[in-house]
Coordinates of C-alpha atoms in Angstrom, one line a residue:
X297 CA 15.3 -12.8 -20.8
X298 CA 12.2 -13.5 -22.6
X299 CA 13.5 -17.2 -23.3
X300 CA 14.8 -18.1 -20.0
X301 CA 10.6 -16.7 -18.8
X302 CA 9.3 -19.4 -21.7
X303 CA 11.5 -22.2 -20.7
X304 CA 10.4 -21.5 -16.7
X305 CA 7.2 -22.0 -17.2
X306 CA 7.3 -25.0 -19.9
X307 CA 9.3 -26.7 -17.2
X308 CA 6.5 -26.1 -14.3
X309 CA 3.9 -26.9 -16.7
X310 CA 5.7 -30.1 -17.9
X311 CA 6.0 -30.7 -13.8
X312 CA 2.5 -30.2 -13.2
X313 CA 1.2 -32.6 -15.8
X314 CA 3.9 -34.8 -15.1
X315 CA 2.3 -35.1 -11.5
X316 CA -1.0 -35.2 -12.3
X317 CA -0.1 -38.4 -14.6
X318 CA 2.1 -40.1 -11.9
X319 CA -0.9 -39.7 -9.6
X320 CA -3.4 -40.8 -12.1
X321 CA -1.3 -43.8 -12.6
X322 CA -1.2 -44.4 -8.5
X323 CA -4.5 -44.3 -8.1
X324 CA -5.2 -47.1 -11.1
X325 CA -2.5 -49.6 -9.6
X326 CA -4.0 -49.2 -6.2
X327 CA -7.5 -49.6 -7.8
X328 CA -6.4 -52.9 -10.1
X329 CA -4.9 -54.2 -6.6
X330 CA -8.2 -53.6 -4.9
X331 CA -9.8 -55.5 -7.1
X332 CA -8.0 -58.8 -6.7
X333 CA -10.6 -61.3 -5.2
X334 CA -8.5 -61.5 -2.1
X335 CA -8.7 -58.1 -1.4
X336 CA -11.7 -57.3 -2.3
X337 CA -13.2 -60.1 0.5
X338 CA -10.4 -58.8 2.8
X339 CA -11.8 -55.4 2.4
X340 CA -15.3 -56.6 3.0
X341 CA -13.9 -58.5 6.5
X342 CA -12.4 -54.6 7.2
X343 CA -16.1 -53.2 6.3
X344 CA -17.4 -55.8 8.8
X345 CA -14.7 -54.9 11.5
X346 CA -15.3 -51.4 10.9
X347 CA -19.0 -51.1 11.4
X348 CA -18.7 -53.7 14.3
X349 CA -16.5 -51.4 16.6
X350 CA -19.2 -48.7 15.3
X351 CA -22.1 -51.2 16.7
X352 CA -23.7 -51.6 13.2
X353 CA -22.8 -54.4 12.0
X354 CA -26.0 -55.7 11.3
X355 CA -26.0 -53.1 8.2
X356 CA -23.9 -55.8 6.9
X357 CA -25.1 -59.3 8.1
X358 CA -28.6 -59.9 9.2
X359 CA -29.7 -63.3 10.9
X360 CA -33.5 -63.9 10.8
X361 CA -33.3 -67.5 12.6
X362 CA -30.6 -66.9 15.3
X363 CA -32.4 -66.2 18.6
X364 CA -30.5 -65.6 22.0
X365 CA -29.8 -68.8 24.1
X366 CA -32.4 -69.3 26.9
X367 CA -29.4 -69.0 29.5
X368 CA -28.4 -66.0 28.9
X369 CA -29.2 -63.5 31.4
X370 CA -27.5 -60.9 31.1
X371 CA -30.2 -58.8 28.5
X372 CA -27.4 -58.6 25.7
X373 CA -29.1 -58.5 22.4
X374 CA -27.7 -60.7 19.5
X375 CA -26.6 -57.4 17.5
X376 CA -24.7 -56.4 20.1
X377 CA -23.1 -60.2 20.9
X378 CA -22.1 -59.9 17.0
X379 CA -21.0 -56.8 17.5
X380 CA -18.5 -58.2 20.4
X381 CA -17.9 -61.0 17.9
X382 CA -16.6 -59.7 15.3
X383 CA -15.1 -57.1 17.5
X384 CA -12.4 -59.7 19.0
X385 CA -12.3 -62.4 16.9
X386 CA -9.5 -62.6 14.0
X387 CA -11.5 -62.6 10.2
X388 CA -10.6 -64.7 7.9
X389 CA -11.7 -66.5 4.2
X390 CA -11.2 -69.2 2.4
X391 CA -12.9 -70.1 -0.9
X392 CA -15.8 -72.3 -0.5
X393 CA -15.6 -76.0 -2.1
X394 CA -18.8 -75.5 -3.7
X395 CA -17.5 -72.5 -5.9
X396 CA -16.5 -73.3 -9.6
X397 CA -17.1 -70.7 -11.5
X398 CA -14.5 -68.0 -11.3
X399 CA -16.9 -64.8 -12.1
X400 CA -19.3 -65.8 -9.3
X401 CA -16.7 -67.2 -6.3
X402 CA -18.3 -68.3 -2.7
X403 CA -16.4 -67.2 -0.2
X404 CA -16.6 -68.7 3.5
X405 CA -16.1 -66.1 6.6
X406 CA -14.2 -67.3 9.6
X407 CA -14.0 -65.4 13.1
X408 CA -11.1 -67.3 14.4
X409 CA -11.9 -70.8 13.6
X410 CA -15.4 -70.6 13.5
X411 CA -17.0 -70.2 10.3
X412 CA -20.1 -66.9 11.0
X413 CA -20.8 -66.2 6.7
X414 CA -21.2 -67.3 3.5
X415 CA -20.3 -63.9 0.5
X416 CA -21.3 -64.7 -2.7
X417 CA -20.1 -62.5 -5.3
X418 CA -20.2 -61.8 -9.2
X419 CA -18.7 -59.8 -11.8
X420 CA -20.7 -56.6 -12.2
X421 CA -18.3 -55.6 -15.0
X422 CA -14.9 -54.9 -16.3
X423 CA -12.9 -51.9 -16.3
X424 CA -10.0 -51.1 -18.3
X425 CA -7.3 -48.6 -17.3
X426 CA -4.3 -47.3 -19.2
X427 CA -5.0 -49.4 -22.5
X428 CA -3.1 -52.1 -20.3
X429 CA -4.8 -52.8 -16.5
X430 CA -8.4 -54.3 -17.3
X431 CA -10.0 -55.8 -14.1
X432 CA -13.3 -57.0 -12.7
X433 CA -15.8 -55.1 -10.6
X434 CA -17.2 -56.8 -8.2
X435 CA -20.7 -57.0 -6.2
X436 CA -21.9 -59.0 -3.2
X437 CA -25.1 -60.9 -4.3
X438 CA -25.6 -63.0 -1.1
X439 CA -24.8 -63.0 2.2
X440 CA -25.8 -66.4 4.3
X441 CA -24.7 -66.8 7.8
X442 CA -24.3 -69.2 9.8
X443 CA -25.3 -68.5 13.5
X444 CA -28.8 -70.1 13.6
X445 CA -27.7 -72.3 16.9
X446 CA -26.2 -68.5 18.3
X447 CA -23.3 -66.9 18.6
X448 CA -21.2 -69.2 20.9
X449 CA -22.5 -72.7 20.8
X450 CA -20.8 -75.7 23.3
X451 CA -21.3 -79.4 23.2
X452 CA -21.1 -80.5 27.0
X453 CA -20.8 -84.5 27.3
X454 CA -21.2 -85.7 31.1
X455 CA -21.5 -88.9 32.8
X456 CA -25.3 -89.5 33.4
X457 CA -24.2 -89.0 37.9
X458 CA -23.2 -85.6 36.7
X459 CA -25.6 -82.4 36.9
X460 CA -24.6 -79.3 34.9
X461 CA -25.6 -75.4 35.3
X462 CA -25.5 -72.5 33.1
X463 CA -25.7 -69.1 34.9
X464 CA -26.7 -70.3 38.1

């Protein structure tokens, strides 16, 4: 009786810690995966996204130069137009031409087609998991956008007997 007691409950301890390593292991893969440069811009577009439908997405990118367009009437600030911007437009990245060195990549930032940001990241550090999974961390050291002509920007070409209006 005493035996069958013992072997219970070295088979729910061996069940517990057998969890708690199959979740410890989880949670590495997932973080090793995370931290693929892919992802890791991918999860900075779903920061972006994120923080756009909460209407702050200027705690993420700032714009010092861009202005609103002297036709628009309507009283919409440019936060809020990146806000709407980012809101409904597809994200996307591509690595930038100018990058080279693989610990410090330049990322560009598309909404649709239209490229809004330049991320420039390095390697804060490495991390090693399970003796086996080593992999970078990585930190954003620059930002640069690119909406200094606005948010939506057309080139209109007329014939010179032509008269165009914006807004009336």
């Amino acid at each position: 009786m005493k035996f069958k007691k013992f072997l219970m409950i070295y088979i729910g301890i061996l069940v517990v810690l057998s969890a708690i390593f199959l979740i410890y292991v989880h949670n590495c893969l997932v973080n090793y995966e995370r931290a693929q440069i892919n992802n890791y811009v991918s999860s900075i577009e779903q920061d972006w996204i994120k923080s756009a439908k909460k209407g702050k997405i200027s705690k993420h990118i700032t714009s010092t130069n861009a202005q609103i367009s002297k036709y628009e009437k309507s009283g919409v600030t440019y936060e809020q137009g990146l806000n709407e911007l980012i809101k409904t437009s597809t994200l996307s990245h591509k690595l930038n031409l100018e990058s080279k060195d693989k610990t410090a990549p330049i990322y560009d930032i598309y909404a649709n087609d239209k490229k809004i940001a330049t991320v420039s990241l390095k390697i804060k550090g490495y991390v090693t998991k399970l003796g086996l999974l080593t992999y970078p961390e990585w930190e954003i050291t620059e930002i640069k956008t690119y909406l200094d002509e606005g948010l939506y920007s057309y080139n209109i070409t007329t014939p010179s007997n032509y008269k165009v209006s914006i807004n009336g």
